Amino acid sequence: MTLKKSLFAVAATGAMLLSSAVSADDKITIGVSYPTPTHAWAAGMNWHAEQAEKRLEALYPDVDLVLVNSPDPGAQASAIEDLVSVNQIDALVVLPFESEPLTDPVLNVKKTGALITVVDRGLSQPGIEDIYVAGNNPELGRVSAQYMKTRLKEGDNIVVLRGIPTLIDNERFDAFMAEIEGSGINVLDHKHANWNRDDGFEVMQDFLSRFPDIDAVWAQDDDIAIGVVAALKQAGRDGDGMFVVGGAGMKETIKSIMDGDELIPVDVLYPPSMIATAMDVTVNAFKSNGPVAGRYILGATLITPENAADFYFPDSPF
Amino acid sequence: MAETTAGETKNSRLRNFDFKTMGPAIALLILCIIGFSLNSAFLSEGNITNLLTRSAFIGIIAVGATFVITAGGIDLSVGSMAAVIAGIMIIVMNNAVETLGTGVATVLLGCGCSVILGLGAGWVNGFLTTKGKIEAFIVTLGTMGIFRSLVTYFADGGTLSLDFDLRGTYRPVYYEAFFGLPIPVWVFIIVSIAGWILLNRTAFGRYCTAIGSNEAVARYSAIKVDRIKTWTYVIQGLCVALATIIYVPRLGSASSSTGVLWELEAIAAVIIGGTVLKGGYGRIGGTILGALILTTIGNILNFTDMISNYLNGTMQGLIIIVAVWLQRADWGRKSSKE
């Protein structure tokens, strides 16, 4: 094991020497590492990463983007090591599976002198990344609550369907509740629907049985919202100005917003395309004459019928 | 005086009988009382209908699981199997729209496809377990992973959605009622009755029990053990196919998150119902009650905000353990000794 490790270290050092030699011939290699898509949002991210690869490589012939996805944190750590040793990357764009186990592997890449861009999930040690690109979870909650306030008046009732119990869910929910507070809108109850259509359907069915008067639903997520809408239609309570606010930016949802759906009139963006933003910024670090290092926190844009077309990607799986 | 003794014996006999066989029914009754006391809307027609319809998926799968478990096997692949069957059904129906249109024919094609896939997947599990001589736990753990990743692959990591017009044709299968009961509930009832007859009134059912209690003895008794065991997995596959046929019209979609953990819910329903996990004794009636209990717990937790959301799993776990404890502990024997 130790022999293997030291052999690997020798190989890696060799690779590093090589990489400095290779960069002399002006080819910029950028590794892009993210989890294997196993749910719709991640599949969308995969699609956007592939699109950005095609676009950027066509734009800059001397840029080579290498996309790698990995099924678990261990595999991702190995994939990142391979990007350094095999592809001799000049920059790494990484959406870490989990913060803890990937901090060291990314730090090792940093030591080779490569530029580091971290997407969505931060590393557990500050200062490793040169560029950070992420969506804004608290803002997603806040924007949703602000929209609720424009549509509802004092004494109106809403129910909240939350995601999987995680930090992300808490950030969204706490910001939503903070913004709703003092508006006089009653949050009747909140339950976890695990970012899942089936759970969204069942939780909403139970909310409908339990509360005779619901004026709006915050579903937080487009998948949950689909379940919620099915439950509302089943119970025949989809009229009377009832509306559902989801989140993320699923293409079907955006399409129906474009078509003027009244049940889901808006959506709040938490885009899987943020990986493309990160790739753009990273390439710009080599191409732009302006500085690019820093933190890019994307807005949680409210998608309405007016701007929906800008966020509609019919070919994406999400 | 004589009357009271008679009353007491009757009482203890009742208790003896009650907890062993009626345990699940009592647990369900207690749950319903709790639900009603929390909110009277619990017993509203709408909620009861929702509960029964929701139980149908797990219930139908659990009826199949009762056979597998009674014969001493286990099937961990049912949740993933449901997901992959749903996915392939949707793909087949979407592709058939051009040739067959959006009518009943396409839906029937999808359903037929589902049944064939279910039977086939069940047969593969059974064949590998019996002829392949691999433990059922390992075989179905393997197929669980295979089915789950296949649906992810077919959906390109995203969600497979049924053609919108076709959804209109297929939708009534989940949402429409027939003599006051939604169609999924009817399917559940028919599957339950068929399952009960098969397990309790046929040679096949007795063979399952015999194999589950002692496979070697069953073999010496000239029971075709491999064939019977394979059949239990085929029945399980058929049940999964039927559950999928009523699941797809609900939301018209399948993804990698479809049917996650259904296998454990189905197994829990079977065990709550009084079937013995190591085989040799099975009860269809209990399984049905087990499925209802599981769905009711989830429903009740949605009806109250007294319990932190984070503790939902704790409540479910406690109730499962208590429900099984009620029927396993030596209640009857102790009271009869006294």
Coordinates of N, CA, C and O in Angstrom, one line a residue, chain B residues 31 42 61 113 118 181 189 197 218 249 267 279 286 295 316 328:
Chain B
L31 N -54.8 2.9 15.9 CA -54.3 4.0 15.0 C -55.5 4.9 14.6 O -55.4 6.1 14.5
F42 N -60.0 12.9 9.8 CA -59.3 11.7 9.5 C -60.3 10.6 9.0 O -60.0 9.8 8.1
I61 N -48.2 -5.4 -3.7 CA -46.8 -5.9 -3.7 C -46.6 -6.9 -2.5 O -46.0 -7.9 -2.6
C113 N -47.4 -5.1 -21.5 CA -46.0 -5.0 -21.4 C -45.5 -5.2 -19.9 O -44.6 -5.9 -19.6
G118 N -43.1 -8.0 -15.5 CA -43.1 -8.5 -14.1 C -42.9 -9.9 -14.0 O -42.1 -10.4 -13.2
L181 N -65.8 2.9 -4.8 CA -64.4 2.6 -4.4 C -63.5 2.9 -5.6 O -63.9 2.5 -6.7
I189 N -58.4 -5.4 -3.7 CA -59.3 -6.4 -3.1 C -59.2 -7.7 -3.9 O -59.1 -8.8 -3.3
I197 N -57.0 -17.3 -1.4 CA -57.4 -18.6 -1.9 C -56.2 -19.4 -2.3 O -56.1 -20.6 -1.8
A218 N -39.6 -31.1 2.8 CA -40.5 -30.8 1.7 C -39.9 -31.6 0.4 O -40.7 -32.2 -0.3
P249 N -50.7 5.8 -13.9 CA -51.7 6.8 -14.2 C -51.8 7.9 -13.1 O -52.3 9.0 -13.3
I267 N -42.1 -5.7 2.9 CA -41.7 -6.7 3.9 C -42.2 -6.4 5.3 O -42.7 -7.3 6.0
G279 N -40.0 -17.9 7.2 CA -40.8 -18.7 6.4 C -41.6 -19.8 7.2 O -41.4 -19.9 8.4
G286 N -53.4 -10.7 7.3 CA -52.6 -9.9 8.1 C -51.7 -8.9 7.3 O -51.6 -7.8 7.6
T295 N -49.6 2.7 5.9 CA -50.1 3.9 5.3 C -50.8 4.8 6.3 O -50.6 6.0 6.2
Q316 N -42.7 5.7 13.0 CA -43.0 4.6 12.2 C -42.3 3.3 12.7 O -42.9 2.3 12.9
R328 N -46.4 -11.3 19.1 CA -45.4 -12.3 19.3 C -45.2 -12.6 20.8 O -45.0 -13.7 21.2

